[in-house]
Every structure is written in structure tokens, then in C-alpha cells.
Amino acid sequence: DAKTTQPTSMDCAEGRAANLPCNHSTISGNEYVYWYRQIHSQGPQYIIHGLKNNETNEMASLIITEDRKSSTLILPHATLRDTAVYYCIVRVEGGGSNYKLTFGKGTLLTVNP
Amino acid sequence: GAVVSQHPSWVICKSGTSVKIECRSLDFQATTMFWYRQFPKQSLMLMATSNEGSKATYEQGVEKDKFLINHASLTLSTLTVTSAHPEDSSFYICSAEGGLAGKDYNEQFFGPGTRLTVL
């Protein structure tokens, strides 16, 4: 799986949009960009994933650059409960033993009141 | 959505004893389950991949005789830490792979984790 680079930490004011960047310059053509988050002392939670088109769901939006070498996760209206470590992972989509997720260090997002 | 449970949520044991952790997919069948370990202030590290009815595949550096994994059914995988020592104290997290209705791909759903403390 391709390696990703994320800032170690970010701060965001409550109610504002949180934009979390991720660089994945070595991503392969068949690799997707996945985002998970982990609230302290809990298991990771799936947020969103995409291949090349921008994606949106009830939790967040994912913006992938045209060259696919970077992406941004957007939480449109951050709340205190969004404080967590956010992981950007690239991998092929599929099931079975190949469905490995390799977690990097992620970005600690702190939402301030 | 898909729910994965773990039991126990936390356990304290004496050095030299064995501890079993259960991972269950509550509302879906999981052919593949994964076990991770997370030390304080570190990221998740994959320990092993478990497929129902077959032997687990361990990541490099993970002792298969120390961390016994059983995946006897499509909804249950267990991790047994044998002869636990204080350095095995960690946060153990499982995940289960499953498909959601209306989606043509599988997702990996994580359990809430088990905090193991070995005295």
C-alpha cells in the first residue's frame, strides 16, 4: 500500500469547517483513499472513501486532487465530539485477506469551544 | 450499520496467565477478521488476519504461539494471549469485514477495543 503523509496535529474552532490534508504521491491507479478516525480509547470509525471523484456523505466530504496525489477531508461543521485522530489510508478496494488497512500516525484534530 | 463487539472491554491479569478476547460481528457475517494492537500514543499495528475455518496469517514479528487466534464461525473470532507478561499490556482491537446492503464493496468495521493490563 502507498504511504501517506499527514500533519501531526490541527486545531479547529467549534462550528467551523475542519480541513484535514493528506499527501499520497505514490498512490497507484487502483488504490482508493480511505479516511478513518479514532476517538480516544475507542476503535476506529470509517468516515469516507473515494477513488478519484469527490465524495460526500453524512459525516464528511472528501476532495481528491485531479492527479490523485493528495486529498482533503472536510468536516463542514466541527463539533467537540469530532476531536479524534484522523487516519488517511490508501489501499485497493476489495475483500478478504487483501483488505489490510495500514495505519500511519494520523492527524490529531482538536476542536476547541 | 454493522456492529462489532469485543469482550471483555478491559481485563487485568497476573503475569504468566492467559487471557482470551472475543470479537463478534453482531449483525453480519464476517469471513475475514483482523486483530490489531495499539500501544499508548502509537498507531494501530496489524497483528494477524483471520479467515473463518482456516489458520490465521500473522504479520512479521508477531509470535503465533503466543497470540492464538481462532475463527471458528462467521461471527466470532478469539485472540488468546498466552503466558501474558507486562510488555503485552496494550489496547487490542479487532475488526470484521462485511458488506453493507446496497453497496458493492466490503468495509472493515472495528470493535471498541479491549484494554489488557498485565501485572
CSV table of C-alpha atoms in Angstrom, one decimal, chain B residues 18 32 50 64 93:
chain,number,residue,atom,x,y,z
B,18,SER,CA,-3.6,-16.5,29.6
B,32,THR,CA,-12.3,-12.2,7.5
B,50,SER,CA,-8.1,-14.4,10.4
B,64,LYS,CA,1.8,-17.1,16.6
B,93,ILE,CA,-8.7,-4.0,18.6
